[in-house]
Coordinates of C-alpha atoms in Angstrom, one line a residue:
M1 CA 120.1 111.3 80.9
S2 CA 122.0 110.7 77.7
D3 CA 121.4 108.6 74.5
G4 CA 118.0 107.3 73.6
T5 CA 114.5 108.7 73.7
P6 CA 112.9 109.3 77.1
A7 CA 110.6 106.3 76.3
D8 CA 113.6 104.1 75.6
L9 CA 115.4 105.2 78.8
F10 CA 112.3 104.5 80.9
F11 CA 111.9 101.0 79.4
D12 CA 115.7 100.4 80.1
A13 CA 115.3 101.6 83.7
A14 CA 112.2 99.4 84.2
I15 CA 113.8 96.4 82.7
G16 CA 116.9 96.9 84.8
L17 CA 114.8 97.0 88.0
L18 CA 112.8 93.9 86.9
Q19 CA 116.1 92.1 86.3
R20 CA 117.4 93.1 89.8
V21 CA 114.3 91.9 91.6
R22 CA 114.3 88.7 89.6
D23 CA 117.9 88.0 90.6
E24 CA 118.1 89.5 94.1
E25 CA 114.7 88.7 95.4
A26 CA 114.4 85.1 94.1
E27 CA 114.6 83.6 97.6
A28 CA 112.1 86.1 99.1
I29 CA 109.7 85.5 96.1
T30 CA 109.9 81.7 96.8
A31 CA 109.3 82.3 100.5
A32 CA 106.3 84.5 99.9
G33 CA 104.8 82.1 97.3
T34 CA 105.3 79.2 99.7
L35 CA 103.7 81.2 102.6
L36 CA 100.6 81.9 100.5
A37 CA 100.5 78.2 99.4
D38 CA 100.7 77.1 103.0
T39 CA 97.9 79.5 103.9
V40 CA 95.6 78.2 101.1
A41 CA 96.4 74.6 101.9
S42 CA 95.6 75.1 105.6
G43 CA 92.2 76.7 104.9
G44 CA 93.3 80.3 105.4
R45 CA 92.3 83.4 103.5
L46 CA 94.4 85.8 101.5
F47 CA 94.3 89.6 101.6
A48 CA 96.1 92.4 99.9
F49 CA 96.4 96.1 101.0
G50 CA 98.0 99.2 99.7
A51 CA 97.2 102.9 100.1
G52 CA 97.2 105.4 97.3
H53 CA 99.2 104.3 94.2
S54 CA 100.4 101.2 96.2
S55 CA 96.8 100.1 96.1
L56 CA 97.1 99.7 92.3
A57 CA 99.3 96.6 92.7
A58 CA 96.9 95.2 95.4
Q59 CA 94.0 95.6 93.1
D60 CA 95.9 94.0 90.3
V61 CA 95.9 90.6 92.1
V62 CA 92.2 90.6 93.1
Y63 CA 89.4 89.0 91.0
R64 CA 91.9 88.7 88.2
A65 CA 91.9 86.3 85.2
G66 CA 94.8 84.0 85.7
G67 CA 95.1 84.9 89.3
L68 CA 94.2 83.3 92.6
A69 CA 90.4 83.5 93.3
L70 CA 91.2 83.7 97.1
M71 CA 93.0 87.0 97.0
N72 CA 90.8 89.6 98.6
L73 CA 91.3 93.4 98.7
L74 CA 91.5 94.8 102.1
A75 CA 90.0 98.3 101.6
A76 CA 89.8 101.5 103.7
P77 CA 87.8 104.6 102.8
G78 CA 89.9 107.2 101.1
L79 CA 92.9 104.9 100.6
V80 CA 92.0 102.7 97.6
G81 CA 93.8 104.4 94.8
V82 CA 93.3 108.2 94.4
D83 CA 89.5 108.3 94.4
V84 CA 89.2 110.4 97.6
M85 CA 88.6 114.1 97.1
P86 CA 90.9 116.0 97.4
A87 CA 93.5 113.4 96.4
T88 CA 95.9 114.9 98.9
L89 CA 93.7 113.7 101.7
G90 CA 94.8 110.1 101.0
S91 CA 98.4 111.0 101.8
R92 CA 97.3 112.6 105.1
L93 CA 95.2 109.5 106.1
E94 CA 98.3 107.3 105.7
R95 CA 99.8 109.1 108.7
V96 CA 96.8 108.8 111.1
D97 CA 97.5 106.6 114.1
G98 CA 94.8 104.1 114.8
L99 CA 93.3 103.9 111.3
A100 CA 94.9 100.6 110.4
T101 CA 93.6 99.0 113.6
A102 CA 90.1 100.3 112.9
V103 CA 90.3 98.8 109.4
L104 CA 91.3 95.4 110.7
D105 CA 88.7 95.5 113.5
T106 CA 86.0 95.6 110.8
S107 CA 87.6 93.3 108.3
P108 CA 87.3 89.5 108.0
L109 CA 91.1 89.0 108.7
R110 CA 91.7 86.3 111.4
A111 CA 94.4 84.0 112.7
G112 CA 95.8 81.7 110.0
D113 CA 95.2 84.2 107.2
A114 CA 97.9 86.0 105.1
L115 CA 98.1 89.7 104.4
V116 CA 100.2 91.3 101.7
I117 CA 100.9 94.9 102.5
I118 CA 102.3 97.2 99.8
S119 CA 103.9 100.5 100.7
L120 CA 106.7 102.0 98.7
S121 CA 108.3 103.9 101.6
G122 CA 107.0 101.7 104.4
R123 CA 107.5 104.7 106.7
N124 CA 104.0 105.9 107.4
A125 CA 101.9 105.0 110.4
L126 CA 99.3 103.1 108.4
P127 CA 101.4 100.2 106.9
V128 CA 103.5 99.8 110.0
E129 CA 100.4 99.6 112.3
M130 CA 98.7 97.4 109.8
A131 CA 101.5 94.9 109.9
V132 CA 101.9 95.0 113.6
S133 CA 98.1 94.6 114.2
A134 CA 97.7 91.8 111.7
R135 CA 100.5 89.7 113.2
T136 CA 99.1 90.3 116.7
R137 CA 95.9 88.7 115.4
G138 CA 97.8 85.6 114.2
A139 CA 98.0 86.5 110.5
K140 CA 101.2 86.2 108.4
V141 CA 102.4 89.4 106.7
I142 CA 104.2 89.8 103.4
G143 CA 105.6 93.3 102.9
V144 CA 106.4 94.8 99.5
T145 CA 108.4 97.9 100.0
S146 CA 111.6 99.7 99.0
V147 CA 114.1 98.9 101.8
A148 CA 116.2 102.0 100.8
Y149 CA 113.7 104.3 102.4
A150 CA 114.4 102.8 105.8
A151 CA 118.0 103.8 105.5
Q152 CA 117.4 107.3 104.1
T153 CA 114.2 108.6 105.6
A154 CA 112.7 109.0 109.1
S155 CA 109.8 106.7 110.2
R156 CA 106.5 108.4 110.7
H157 CA 105.3 105.8 113.1
S158 CA 105.6 106.4 116.9
S159 CA 107.8 103.3 117.2
G160 CA 110.4 104.6 114.8
T161 CA 110.1 101.4 112.8
Y162 CA 109.2 100.6 109.2
L163 CA 106.9 98.1 107.4
K164 CA 110.0 95.9 106.7
D165 CA 110.5 95.5 110.5
H166 CA 107.1 93.7 111.0
C167 CA 106.8 91.2 108.2
D168 CA 107.3 87.4 107.9
V169 CA 108.6 87.9 104.4
V170 CA 109.9 91.2 102.8
L171 CA 110.0 91.8 99.1
D172 CA 112.3 94.7 98.2
S173 CA 111.2 96.5 95.1
K174 CA 114.6 98.3 94.8
I175 CA 112.9 101.5 93.9
A176 CA 115.1 104.6 94.6
I177 CA 114.0 107.3 97.0
G178 CA 111.5 109.5 95.2
D179 CA 110.3 106.9 92.7
A180 CA 111.4 108.7 89.5
E181 CA 113.7 107.1 87.1
L182 CA 114.6 109.8 84.6
T183 CA 116.1 113.3 84.7
L184 CA 116.6 116.0 82.0
D185 CA 118.5 119.2 82.1
T186 CA 115.4 120.9 80.7
I187 CA 113.1 119.6 83.5
P188 CA 113.6 120.8 87.0
A189 CA 112.3 117.6 88.7
P190 CA 113.0 113.9 88.2
F191 CA 110.2 112.0 86.5
A192 CA 108.8 108.6 85.2
P193 CA 108.0 106.4 88.3
A194 CA 108.5 102.7 88.0
S195 CA 107.2 101.4 91.3
T196 CA 103.8 100.1 90.0
V197 CA 105.5 98.2 87.2
V198 CA 108.0 96.5 89.5
T199 CA 105.6 95.9 92.4
S200 CA 103.0 94.4 90.2
A201 CA 105.6 92.1 88.6
L202 CA 106.8 91.0 92.0
L203 CA 103.4 90.1 93.1
Q204 CA 102.6 88.2 90.0
A205 CA 105.8 86.3 90.4
V206 CA 104.8 85.4 94.0
L207 CA 101.4 84.2 92.9
A208 CA 102.9 82.1 90.1
T209 CA 105.0 80.5 92.7
T210 CA 102.0 79.9 94.9
A211 CA 100.0 78.2 92.1
A212 CA 102.9 76.0 91.1
T213 CA 103.6 75.1 94.8
L214 CA 100.0 74.1 95.4
A215 CA 100.1 72.0 92.2
D216 CA 103.3 70.2 93.3
R217 CA 101.4 69.2 96.5
G218 CA 98.6 67.8 94.5
I219 CA 96.2 70.7 95.2
E220 CA 94.5 72.3 92.3
P221 CA 95.2 76.1 92.6
P222 CA 91.9 78.1 92.8
L223 CA 92.6 80.1 89.7
L224 CA 90.2 82.3 87.8
R225 CA 89.7 82.3 84.0
S226 CA 88.8 85.2 81.8
G227 CA 85.1 85.8 81.4
N228 CA 85.9 86.8 77.8
V229 CA 86.8 83.2 76.8
D230 CA 84.3 80.5 76.2
G231 CA 83.6 78.6 79.4
G232 CA 85.2 81.2 81.6
H233 CA 82.1 82.1 83.5
E234 CA 81.3 78.5 84.2
W235 CA 84.8 77.8 85.4
N236 CA 84.7 80.7 87.7
A237 CA 81.3 79.8 89.1
R238 CA 82.7 76.5 90.1
V239 CA 85.7 78.1 91.9
F240 CA 83.5 80.7 93.6
E241 CA 81.1 78.0 94.9
E242 CA 83.9 75.7 96.1
Y243 CA 85.7 78.6 98.0
R244 CA 82.7 80.8 98.8
D245 CA 83.7 81.0 102.5
R246 CA 87.1 82.5 101.6
I247 CA 86.1 84.9 98.9
F248 CA 84.7 88.2 100.2
Y249 CA 84.4 90.4 97.0
Q250 CA 81.3 88.4 96.0
H251 CA 79.3 89.3 99.2

């Protein structure tokens, strides 16, 4: 690390990654946004799943002002964020065979739905099994991952495959192995992860594409408004009522 403060260098790194995904993933973003629009238009439901810190980006698109009301969080005990105690248990659970199938068995996901699966490495049993099982059930899968991990790490799934191998659309976050953007001679480990920034931006770009695609087809996108602006609650109540059979975070 050379010129600039650590803060400046992190912003530079994050901006660089955002520029890369904007330019290099444009086609995949359009494909993912179109897939979600197709799902909404055909009466399907939308779900997002991530384990550990990958869950942060999933939560960011659920019940969100300016976001699609139909995006539901697919949750599993001990895997939503870092709320499980001890936090290290969450990392262990991601490697358990059969857990993803159990989660889907007890979820509302069905044929015709779409599931966004977020996993930085894409190498653990959970996201791989989640993608395989969801597609077996007739759902479409969008994977958000760093493809570099598949070339430089070993899969932890019995098939030897990665999340990217079982998706209808793959969004590559371009995050380097280890998810740390900065180094200093005075610090023995790399630091400053950027995966949450980039992954959240990728998903918001996808959902912006979905909303615009629906509008182009003459379909009003089921968007939420902030409850902190006048009329927001009334607007949201209308959307909730209209799409009540496809919104599960109200139940």
